[in-house]
């Protein structure tokens, strides 16, 4: 399984981190070892500094370049490590790819008209809403992302695409209770866990 992640796919999030809105999507990878499904407790390496939540819609590919299902997910990010990597022009693997840094909720099957699927997504920490958005704010929508990732890298059945995060990213702490929710035409995907 390959885990492709899209950076700066929501204009307001690019701005909040002081980044320009890119001409084409930023793509990076997480190792499959960072994947964890429906966790209730996640151990995080606090020694790396600030660990931020980025709530995202995650697409899972089926056969013939058709997505099979989707889930809510969190692109956990060691922000201090990422800032140093950005300064030094180094890759983001230690910032984005650590163990348990790609949690997802329950998978929801796509209906037939997956190309026009719209989502809302949100995340709260200890009961306080931190992020909410909608897929209509994406700079590159899901059909365009699938085409781009496949043309450049080749998409295989079972591969995931994290489609980027709306604004409101921020730090988690030891003991934080995280709730993420994605909704699309009456179906929803949940992810609820505590950090330790
Ligand atoms: Zn992200």
PDB file of C-alpha atoms and ligand atoms in Angstrom:
ATOM      1  CA  UNK A   1       0.000   0.000   0.000  1.00  0.00           C
ATOM      2  CA  UNK A   2       1.283   3.439  -0.945  1.00  0.00           C
ATOM      3  CA  UNK A   3       0.089   6.443   1.051  1.00  0.00           C
ATOM      4  CA  UNK A   4       0.119   9.602  -1.058  1.00  0.00           C
ATOM      5  CA  UNK A   5      -0.568  12.900   0.710  1.00  0.00           C
ATOM      6  CA  UNK A   6      -1.512  16.211  -0.843  1.00  0.00           C
ATOM      7  CA  UNK A   7      -0.097  19.388   0.694  1.00  0.00           C
ATOM      8  CA  UNK A   8      -1.648  22.858   0.468  1.00  0.00           C
ATOM      9  CA  UNK A   9      -4.905  21.770  -1.162  1.00  0.00           C
ATOM     10  CA  UNK A  10      -6.954  24.322   0.804  1.00  0.00           C
ATOM     11  CA  UNK A  11      -5.975  27.969   0.259  1.00  0.00           C
ATOM     12  CA  UNK A  12      -6.777  29.093   3.826  1.00  0.00           C
ATOM     13  CA  UNK A  13      -4.529  26.388   5.308  1.00  0.00           C
ATOM     14  CA  UNK A  14      -1.612  27.283   3.015  1.00  0.00           C
ATOM     15  CA  UNK A  15      -1.965  30.901   4.213  1.00  0.00           C
ATOM     16  CA  UNK A  16      -2.096  30.039   7.929  1.00  0.00           C
ATOM     17  CA  UNK A  17       1.335  28.384   7.677  1.00  0.00           C
ATOM     18  CA  UNK A  18       2.720  31.287   5.642  1.00  0.00           C
ATOM     19  CA  UNK A  19       2.974  29.251   2.433  1.00  0.00           C
ATOM     20  CA  UNK A  20       2.178  30.497  -1.072  1.00  0.00           C
ATOM     21  CA  UNK A  21      -0.667  28.784  -2.910  1.00  0.00           C
ATOM     22  CA  UNK A  22       1.167  26.414  -5.258  1.00  0.00           C
ATOM     23  CA  UNK A  23       0.628  26.142  -9.034  1.00  0.00           C
ATOM     24  CA  UNK A  24       0.364  22.378  -8.757  1.00  0.00           C
ATOM     25  CA  UNK A  25      -0.305  20.188  -5.703  1.00  0.00           C
ATOM     26  CA  UNK A  26       2.489  19.232  -3.348  1.00  0.00           C
ATOM     27  CA  UNK A  27       2.704  15.446  -3.050  1.00  0.00           C
ATOM     28  CA  UNK A  28       4.546  13.555  -0.324  1.00  0.00           C
ATOM     29  CA  UNK A  29       4.462   9.996   0.977  1.00  0.00           C
ATOM     30  CA  UNK A  30       3.936   8.324   4.315  1.00  0.00           C
ATOM     31  CA  UNK A  31       5.318   4.815   4.853  1.00  0.00           C
ATOM     32  CA  UNK A  32       2.660   2.113   5.266  1.00  0.00           C
ATOM     33  CA  UNK A  33       3.962   1.580   8.818  1.00  0.00           C
ATOM     34  CA  UNK A  34       2.394   4.920   9.801  1.00  0.00           C
ATOM     35  CA  UNK A  35      -1.111   3.580   8.991  1.00  0.00           C
ATOM     36  CA  UNK A  36      -3.478   2.705  11.824  1.00  0.00           C
ATOM     37  CA  UNK A  37      -7.203   1.952  11.489  1.00  0.00           C
ATOM     38  CA  UNK A  38      -9.864   2.988  14.028  1.00  0.00           C
ATOM     39  CA  UNK A  39      -7.489   3.376  16.976  1.00  0.00           C
ATOM     40  CA  UNK A  40      -8.887   4.304  20.389  1.00  0.00           C
ATOM     41  CA  UNK A  41      -5.496   5.146  21.884  1.00  0.00           C
ATOM     42  CA  UNK A  42      -2.441   6.414  20.002  1.00  0.00           C
ATOM     43  CA  UNK A  43       1.077   6.562  21.393  1.00  0.00           C
ATOM     44  CA  UNK A  44       2.907   9.592  20.060  1.00  0.00           C
ATOM     45  CA  UNK A  45       6.636  10.469  20.277  1.00  0.00           C
ATOM     46  CA  UNK A  46       6.389  13.730  22.263  1.00  0.00           C
ATOM     47  CA  UNK A  47      10.175  14.051  22.178  1.00  0.00           C
ATOM     48  CA  UNK A  48       9.934  15.393  18.593  1.00  0.00           C
ATOM     49  CA  UNK A  49       8.220  18.635  19.717  1.00  0.00           C
ATOM     50  CA  UNK A  50       4.853  19.944  18.516  1.00  0.00           C
ATOM     51  CA  UNK A  51       2.601  17.310  16.899  1.00  0.00           C
ATOM     52  CA  UNK A  52      -0.236  18.870  14.875  1.00  0.00           C
ATOM     53  CA  UNK A  53      -3.559  17.451  13.706  1.00  0.00           C
ATOM     54  CA  UNK A  54      -4.528  17.848  10.031  1.00  0.00           C
ATOM     55  CA  UNK A  55      -7.969  16.362   9.386  1.00  0.00           C
ATOM     56  CA  UNK A  56      -8.370  15.061   5.822  1.00  0.00           C
ATOM     57  CA  UNK A  57     -10.651  13.041   3.575  1.00  0.00           C
ATOM     58  CA  UNK A  58      -8.808   9.853   2.600  1.00  0.00           C
ATOM     59  CA  UNK A  59      -9.547   7.991  -0.640  1.00  0.00           C
ATOM     60  CA  UNK A  60      -8.777   4.283  -1.099  1.00  0.00           C
ATOM     61  CA  UNK A  61      -8.295   3.053  -4.638  1.00  0.00           C
ATOM     62  CA  UNK A  62     -10.043   0.053  -6.122  1.00  0.00           C
ATOM     63  CA  UNK A  63      -9.395  -1.507  -9.520  1.00  0.00           C
ATOM     64  CA  UNK A  64      -9.112   0.437 -12.806  1.00  0.00           C
ATOM     65  CA  UNK A  65      -8.393   3.821 -11.240  1.00  0.00           C
ATOM     66  CA  UNK A  66     -11.801   3.960  -9.574  1.00  0.00           C
ATOM     67  CA  UNK A  67     -11.792   4.814  -5.876  1.00  0.00           C
ATOM     68  CA  UNK A  68     -13.399   2.079  -3.787  1.00  0.00           C
ATOM     69  CA  UNK A  69     -14.148   3.800  -0.495  1.00  0.00           C
ATOM     70  CA  UNK A  70     -13.255   6.789   1.658  1.00  0.00           C
ATOM     71  CA  UNK A  71     -12.590   7.553   5.315  1.00  0.00           C
ATOM     72  CA  UNK A  72     -11.841  10.450   7.583  1.00  0.00           C
ATOM     73  CA  UNK A  73      -8.151  10.490   8.492  1.00  0.00           C
ATOM     74  CA  UNK A  74      -5.555  12.634  10.205  1.00  0.00           C
ATOM     75  CA  UNK A  75      -2.224  13.564   8.675  1.00  0.00           C
ATOM     76  CA  UNK A  76      -0.334  13.822  11.965  1.00  0.00           C
ATOM     77  CA  UNK A  77       2.619  16.158  11.567  1.00  0.00           C
ATOM     78  CA  UNK A  78       5.668  16.811  13.739  1.00  0.00           C
ATOM     79  CA  UNK A  79       5.540  20.541  12.985  1.00  0.00           C
ATOM     80  CA  UNK A  80       8.865  21.569  14.578  1.00  0.00           C
ATOM     81  CA  UNK A  81      10.645  18.773  12.712  1.00  0.00           C
ATOM     82  CA  UNK A  82       8.900  19.800   9.491  1.00  0.00           C
ATOM     83  CA  UNK A  83       9.941  23.451   9.921  1.00  0.00           C
ATOM     84  CA  UNK A  84      13.600  22.443  10.284  1.00  0.00           C
ATOM     85  CA  UNK A  85      13.304  20.120   7.264  1.00  0.00           C
ATOM     86  CA  UNK A  86      11.772  22.941   5.200  1.00  0.00           C
ATOM     87  CA  UNK A  87      14.614  25.312   6.167  1.00  0.00           C
ATOM     88  CA  UNK A  88      17.261  22.763   5.282  1.00  0.00           C
ATOM     89  CA  UNK A  89      15.503  21.525   2.146  1.00  0.00           C
ATOM     90  CA  UNK A  90      15.284  18.011   3.582  1.00  0.00           C
ATOM     91  CA  UNK A  91      12.502  15.460   3.010  1.00  0.00           C
ATOM     92  CA  UNK A  92       9.498  15.320   5.363  1.00  0.00           C
ATOM     93  CA  UNK A  93       9.615  11.634   6.305  1.00  0.00           C
ATOM     94  CA  UNK A  94      10.565  12.281   9.947  1.00  0.00           C
ATOM     95  CA  UNK A  95       7.843  14.957  10.171  1.00  0.00           C
ATOM     96  CA  UNK A  96       4.998  13.095   8.458  1.00  0.00           C
ATOM     97  CA  UNK A  97       5.837   9.402   8.379  1.00  0.00           C
ATOM     98  CA  UNK A  98       6.365   8.343  11.989  1.00  0.00           C
ATOM     99  CA  UNK A  99       4.613   5.338  13.476  1.00  0.00           C
ATOM    100  CA  UNK A 100       0.848   5.943  14.011  1.00  0.00           C
ATOM    101  CA  UNK A 101       0.993   9.221  12.029  1.00  0.00           C
ATOM    102  CA  UNK A 102      -1.703   8.109   9.550  1.00  0.00           C
ATOM    103  CA  UNK A 103      -4.807   7.136  11.588  1.00  0.00           C
ATOM    104  CA  UNK A 104      -8.092   6.620   9.707  1.00  0.00           C
ATOM    105  CA  UNK A 105     -11.688   5.896  10.775  1.00  0.00           C
ATOM    106  CA  UNK A 106     -14.255   3.508   9.290  1.00  0.00           C
ATOM    107  CA  UNK A 107     -14.268   3.063   5.511  1.00  0.00           C
ATOM    108  CA  UNK A 108     -17.389   4.099   3.569  1.00  0.00           C
ATOM    109  CA  UNK A 109     -18.136   2.653   0.101  1.00  0.00           C
ATOM    110  CA  UNK A 110     -18.439   5.080  -2.788  1.00  0.00           C
ATOM    111  CA  UNK A 111     -21.755   5.412  -4.571  1.00  0.00           C
ATOM    112  CA  UNK A 112     -21.691   5.224  -8.354  1.00  0.00           C
ATOM    113  CA  UNK A 113     -21.207   8.925  -8.993  1.00  0.00           C
ATOM    114  CA  UNK A 114     -17.958   9.182  -7.056  1.00  0.00           C
ATOM    115  CA  UNK A 115     -16.714  12.027  -9.282  1.00  0.00           C
ATOM    116  CA  UNK A 116     -19.322  14.417  -7.911  1.00  0.00           C
ATOM    117  CA  UNK A 117     -19.072  13.296  -4.268  1.00  0.00           C
ATOM    118  CA  UNK A 118     -18.904  16.194  -1.796  1.00  0.00           C
ATOM    119  CA  UNK A 119     -17.786  16.009   1.814  1.00  0.00           C
ATOM    120  CA  UNK A 120     -17.791  18.037   4.957  1.00  0.00           C
ATOM    121  CA  UNK A 121     -15.043  17.347   7.466  1.00  0.00           C
ATOM    122  CA  UNK A 122     -14.143  18.518  10.936  1.00  0.00           C
ATOM    123  CA  UNK A 123     -12.069  17.842  14.017  1.00  0.00           C
ATOM    124  CA  UNK A 124     -12.309  18.701  17.687  1.00  0.00           C
ATOM    125  CA  UNK A 125      -9.826  18.393  20.541  1.00  0.00           C
ATOM    126  CA  UNK A 126     -11.194  17.867  24.066  1.00  0.00           C
ATOM    127  CA  UNK A 127     -14.650  18.846  22.830  1.00  0.00           C
ATOM    128  CA  UNK A 128     -13.578  22.141  21.217  1.00  0.00           C
ATOM    129  CA  UNK A 129     -13.949  22.452  17.465  1.00  0.00           C
ATOM    130  CA  UNK A 130     -10.591  23.183  15.792  1.00  0.00           C
ATOM    131  CA  UNK A 131     -11.124  22.455  12.110  1.00  0.00           C
ATOM    132  CA  UNK A 132     -14.085  22.318   9.795  1.00  0.00           C
ATOM    133  CA  UNK A 133     -14.348  22.561   6.060  1.00  0.00           C
ATOM    134  CA  UNK A 134     -15.791  21.132   2.921  1.00  0.00           C
ATOM    135  CA  UNK A 135     -14.320  19.423  -0.113  1.00  0.00           C
ATOM    136  CA  UNK A 136     -15.621  22.316  -2.207  1.00  0.00           C
ATOM    137  CA  UNK A 137     -12.744  24.369  -0.747  1.00  0.00           C
ATOM    138  CA  UNK A 138     -10.189  21.994  -2.308  1.00  0.00           C
ATOM    139  CA  UNK A 139      -7.944  23.633  -4.896  1.00  0.00           C
ATOM    140  CA  UNK A 140      -7.684  20.250  -6.695  1.00  0.00           C
ATOM    141  CA  UNK A 141     -10.721  17.987  -6.424  1.00  0.00           C
ATOM    142  CA  UNK A 142     -10.601  14.215  -6.040  1.00  0.00           C
ATOM    143  CA  UNK A 143     -10.868  13.294  -9.770  1.00  0.00           C
ATOM    144  CA  UNK A 144      -8.002  15.689 -10.571  1.00  0.00           C
ATOM    145  CA  UNK A 145      -5.880  14.350  -7.697  1.00  0.00           C
ATOM    146  CA  UNK A 146      -6.381  10.739  -8.818  1.00  0.00           C
ATOM    147  CA  UNK A 147      -5.390  11.654 -12.368  1.00  0.00           C
ATOM    148  CA  UNK A 148      -2.344  13.624 -11.239  1.00  0.00           C
ATOM    149  CA  UNK A 149      -1.052  11.008  -8.800  1.00  0.00           C
ATOM    150  CA  UNK A 150      -1.592   8.183 -11.289  1.00  0.00           C
ATOM    151  CA  UNK A 151       0.086   9.988 -14.191  1.00  0.00           C
ATOM    152  CA  UNK A 152       3.138  10.845 -12.110  1.00  0.00           C
ATOM    153  CA  UNK A 153       3.576   7.823  -9.850  1.00  0.00           C
ATOM    154  CA  UNK A 154       1.110   5.085 -10.877  1.00  0.00           C
ATOM    155  CA  UNK A 155      -1.797   4.315  -8.569  1.00  0.00           C
ATOM    156  CA  UNK A 156      -2.493   0.739  -7.551  1.00  0.00           C
ATOM    157  CA  UNK A 157      -5.452  -0.961  -5.943  1.00  0.00           C
ATOM    158  CA  UNK A 158      -5.353  -0.375  -2.183  1.00  0.00           C
ATOM    159  CA  UNK A 159      -3.304   2.834  -2.402  1.00  0.00           C
ATOM    160  CA  UNK A 160      -4.495   5.762  -0.293  1.00  0.00           C
ATOM    161  CA  UNK A 161      -4.641   9.475  -1.018  1.00  0.00           C
ATOM    162  CA  UNK A 162      -4.820  11.949   1.887  1.00  0.00           C
ATOM    163  CA  UNK A 163      -6.434  14.902   0.139  1.00  0.00           C
ATOM    164  CA  UNK A 164      -5.202  17.852   2.237  1.00  0.00           C
ATOM    165  CA  UNK A 165      -6.445  19.751   5.262  1.00  0.00           C
ATOM    166  CA  UNK A 166      -8.589  22.860   5.794  1.00  0.00           C
ATOM    167  CA  UNK A 167      -7.389  25.625   8.122  1.00  0.00           C
ATOM    168  CA  UNK A 168      -7.240  25.314  11.894  1.00  0.00           C
ATOM    169  CA  UNK A 169      -4.350  22.894  12.360  1.00  0.00           C
ATOM    170  CA  UNK A 170      -2.805  22.941  15.831  1.00  0.00           C
ATOM    171  CA  UNK A 171      -0.965  20.966  18.481  1.00  0.00           C
ATOM    172  CA  UNK A 172      -2.095  17.879  20.368  1.00  0.00           C
ATOM    173  CA  UNK A 173      -0.923  17.024  23.852  1.00  0.00           C
ATOM    174  CA  UNK A 174      -0.508  13.989  26.064  1.00  0.00           C
ATOM    175  CA  UNK A 175      -4.054  12.933  26.995  1.00  0.00           C
ATOM    176  CA  UNK A 176      -5.790  14.983  24.242  1.00  0.00           C
ATOM    177  CA  UNK A 177      -9.104  13.496  23.146  1.00  0.00           C
ATOM    178  CA  UNK A 178      -9.460  13.812  19.384  1.00  0.00           C
ATOM    179  CA  UNK A 179     -12.677  13.407  17.408  1.00  0.00           C
ATOM    180  CA  UNK A 180     -12.745  13.644  13.620  1.00  0.00           C
ATOM    181  CA  UNK A 181     -15.792  13.315  11.404  1.00  0.00           C
ATOM    182  CA  UNK A 182     -16.326  13.197   7.651  1.00  0.00           C
ATOM    183  CA  UNK A 183     -19.796  13.254   6.089  1.00  0.00           C
ATOM    184  CA  UNK A 184     -21.089  12.766   2.592  1.00  0.00           C
ATOM    185  CA  UNK A 185     -24.751  12.518   1.573  1.00  0.00           C
ATOM    186  CA  UNK A 186     -25.893  10.868   4.770  1.00  0.00           C
ATOM    187  CA  UNK A 187     -22.894   8.559   5.233  1.00  0.00           C
ATOM    188  CA  UNK A 188     -20.243   9.303   7.786  1.00  0.00           C
ATOM    189  CA  UNK A 189     -16.816   8.200   8.902  1.00  0.00           C
ATOM    190  CA  UNK A 190     -15.633   8.695  12.486  1.00  0.00           C
ATOM    191  CA  UNK A 191     -12.296   8.628  14.200  1.00  0.00           C
ATOM    192  CA  UNK A 192     -12.090   8.980  17.982  1.00  0.00           C
ATOM    193  CA  UNK A 193      -8.984   8.423  20.025  1.00  0.00           C
ATOM    194  CA  UNK A 194      -6.957   9.634  22.949  1.00  0.00           C
ATOM    195  CA  UNK A 195      -3.293  10.557  22.656  1.00  0.00           C
ATOM    196  CA  UNK A 196      -0.783   9.020  25.029  1.00  0.00           C
TER     197      UNK A 196
HETATM  198 ZN1  LIG B   1      -1.831  17.197   5.406  1.00  0.00          ZN
END
